[in-house]
CSV table of C-alpha atoms and ligand atoms in Angstrom, one decimal:
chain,number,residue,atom,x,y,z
A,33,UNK,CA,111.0,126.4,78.0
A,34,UNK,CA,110.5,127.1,81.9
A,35,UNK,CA,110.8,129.6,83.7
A,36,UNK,CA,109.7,130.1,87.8
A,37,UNK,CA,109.3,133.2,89.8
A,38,UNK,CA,109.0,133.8,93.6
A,39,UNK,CA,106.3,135.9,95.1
A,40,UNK,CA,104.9,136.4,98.5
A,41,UNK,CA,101.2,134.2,99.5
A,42,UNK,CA,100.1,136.3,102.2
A,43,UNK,CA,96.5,137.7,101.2
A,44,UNK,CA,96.2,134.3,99.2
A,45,UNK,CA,96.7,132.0,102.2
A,46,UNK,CA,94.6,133.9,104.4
A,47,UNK,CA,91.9,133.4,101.8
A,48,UNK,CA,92.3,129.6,101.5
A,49,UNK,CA,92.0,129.7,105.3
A,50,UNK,CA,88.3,130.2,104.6
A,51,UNK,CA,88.0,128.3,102.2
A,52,UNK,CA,89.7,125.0,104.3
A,53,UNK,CA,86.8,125.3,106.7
A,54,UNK,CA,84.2,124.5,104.2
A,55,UNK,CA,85.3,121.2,104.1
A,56,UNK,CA,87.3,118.9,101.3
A,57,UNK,CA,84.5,119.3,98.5
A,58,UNK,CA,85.7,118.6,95.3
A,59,UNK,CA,84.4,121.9,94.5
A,60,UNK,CA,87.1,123.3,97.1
A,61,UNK,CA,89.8,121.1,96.0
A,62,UNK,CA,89.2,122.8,92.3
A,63,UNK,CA,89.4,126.2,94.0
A,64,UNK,CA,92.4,125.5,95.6
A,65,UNK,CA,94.1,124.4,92.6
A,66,UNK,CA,92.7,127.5,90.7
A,67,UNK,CA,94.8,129.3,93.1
A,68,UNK,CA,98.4,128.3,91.5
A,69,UNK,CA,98.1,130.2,88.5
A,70,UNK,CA,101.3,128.3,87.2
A,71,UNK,CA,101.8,124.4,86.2
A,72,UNK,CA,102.9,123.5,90.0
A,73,UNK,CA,103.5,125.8,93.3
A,74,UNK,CA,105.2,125.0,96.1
A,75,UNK,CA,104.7,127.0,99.9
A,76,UNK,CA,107.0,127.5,102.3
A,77,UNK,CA,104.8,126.3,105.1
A,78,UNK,CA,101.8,123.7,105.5
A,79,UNK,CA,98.2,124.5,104.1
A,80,UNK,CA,99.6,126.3,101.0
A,81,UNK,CA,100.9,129.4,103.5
A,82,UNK,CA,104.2,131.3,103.7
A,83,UNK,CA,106.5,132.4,100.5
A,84,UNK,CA,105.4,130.9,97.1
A,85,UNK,CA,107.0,129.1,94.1
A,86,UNK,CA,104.8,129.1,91.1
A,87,UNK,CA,106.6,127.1,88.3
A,88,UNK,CA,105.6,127.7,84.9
A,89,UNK,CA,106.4,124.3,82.5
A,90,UNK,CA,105.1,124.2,78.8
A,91,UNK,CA,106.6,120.7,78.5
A,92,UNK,CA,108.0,118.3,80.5
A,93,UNK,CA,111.5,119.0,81.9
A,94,UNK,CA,113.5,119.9,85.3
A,95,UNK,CA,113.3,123.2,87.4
A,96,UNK,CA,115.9,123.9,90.6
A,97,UNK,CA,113.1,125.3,93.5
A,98,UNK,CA,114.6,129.1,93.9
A,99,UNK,CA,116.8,129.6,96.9
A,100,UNK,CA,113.4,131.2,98.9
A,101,UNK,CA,112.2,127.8,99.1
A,102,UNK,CA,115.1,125.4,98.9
A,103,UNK,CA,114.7,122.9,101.2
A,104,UNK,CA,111.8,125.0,103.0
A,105,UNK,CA,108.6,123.7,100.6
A,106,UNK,CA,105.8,122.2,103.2
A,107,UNK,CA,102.9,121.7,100.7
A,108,UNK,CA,101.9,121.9,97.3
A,109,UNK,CA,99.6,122.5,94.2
A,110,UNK,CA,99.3,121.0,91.3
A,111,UNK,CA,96.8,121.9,88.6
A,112,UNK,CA,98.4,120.6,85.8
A,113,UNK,CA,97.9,117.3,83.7
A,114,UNK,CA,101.5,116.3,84.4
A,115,UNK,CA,102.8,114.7,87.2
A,116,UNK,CA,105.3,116.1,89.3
A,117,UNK,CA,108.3,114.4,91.1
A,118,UNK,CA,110.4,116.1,93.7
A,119,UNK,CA,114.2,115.6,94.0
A,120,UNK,CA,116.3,116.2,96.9
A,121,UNK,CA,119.1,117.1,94.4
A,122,UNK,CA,119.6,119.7,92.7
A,123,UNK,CA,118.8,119.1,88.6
A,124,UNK,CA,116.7,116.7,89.6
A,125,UNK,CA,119.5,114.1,89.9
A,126,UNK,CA,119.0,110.7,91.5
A,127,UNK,CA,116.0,109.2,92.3
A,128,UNK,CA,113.0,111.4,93.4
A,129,UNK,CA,111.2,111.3,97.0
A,130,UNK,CA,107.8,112.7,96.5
A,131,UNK,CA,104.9,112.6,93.5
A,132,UNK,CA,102.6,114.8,92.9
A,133,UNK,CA,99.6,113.5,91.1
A,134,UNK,CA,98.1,115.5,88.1
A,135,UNK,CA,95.0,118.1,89.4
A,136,UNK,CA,96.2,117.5,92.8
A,137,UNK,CA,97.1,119.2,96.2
A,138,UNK,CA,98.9,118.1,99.2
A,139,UNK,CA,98.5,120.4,102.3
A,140,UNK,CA,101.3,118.9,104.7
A,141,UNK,CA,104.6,116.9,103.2
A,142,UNK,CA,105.5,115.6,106.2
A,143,UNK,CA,103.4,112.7,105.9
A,144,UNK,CA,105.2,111.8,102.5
A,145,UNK,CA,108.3,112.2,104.2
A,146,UNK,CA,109.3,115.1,102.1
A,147,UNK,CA,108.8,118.4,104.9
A,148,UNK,CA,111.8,120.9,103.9
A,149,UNK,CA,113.6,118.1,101.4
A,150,UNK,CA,112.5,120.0,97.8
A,151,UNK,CA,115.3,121.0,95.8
A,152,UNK,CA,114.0,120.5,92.5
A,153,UNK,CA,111.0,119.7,90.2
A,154,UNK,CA,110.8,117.0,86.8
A,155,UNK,CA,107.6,117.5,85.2
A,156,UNK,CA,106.9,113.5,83.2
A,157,UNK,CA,103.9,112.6,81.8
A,158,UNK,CA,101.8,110.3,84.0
B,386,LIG,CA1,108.6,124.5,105.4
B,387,LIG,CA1,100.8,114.8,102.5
């Protein structure tokens, strides 16, 4: 079972603005990932800002990113154990572009090649 939902980041992000000036602690890094309550967010723009994705897997599987963030996700969260790929593709057909580490977070995509290119999300093991 998975479900997702969309909700707006505003009073989050401006809170992790704060928090980014501390510095890349690993104490921040585990407060930033305490900050996607679900298994794996995406934001609409870099540094975790903009419209959020929160997608909540209980096993491993393929979620479609909603049409809010479809093709728009510029960084990412994830707290979870599993590993998360990113497919251009809808149902998470083809090959995937971007991987997201487990307990990991990834404030700018573009880097990875993968700025705006999210259509949906496999959860595997790692
Ligand atoms: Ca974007
Ligand atoms: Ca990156």
């Amino acid at each position: 079972m998975k479900r997702s939902m969309v909700r707006r980041a505003g009073v989050v992000a401006l809170a992790l603005t704060s928090l980014m000036a501390v510095g890349a602690t690993a104490q921040a890094d585990a407060q930033r990932l305490s900050s996607c309550l679900g298994s794996f967010c995406l934001y609409e723009h870099d540094d975790f800002a903009g419209a959020e994705q929160e997608f909540l897997f209980t096993s491993n599987g393929c979620a479609n990113v909603g049409s809010t963030l479809n093709n728009k996700a510029s960084s990412m969260r994830n707290p979870s154990a599993g590993r998360m790929q990113l497919y251009t593709s809808a149902n998470c057909a083809g090959s995937y572009g971007y991987a997201a580490a487990p307990r990991s977070v990834d404030g700018d995509l573009t880097n990875n090649g993968f700025d705006n290119q999210a259509t949906s999300v496999r959860r595997v093991t790692p």
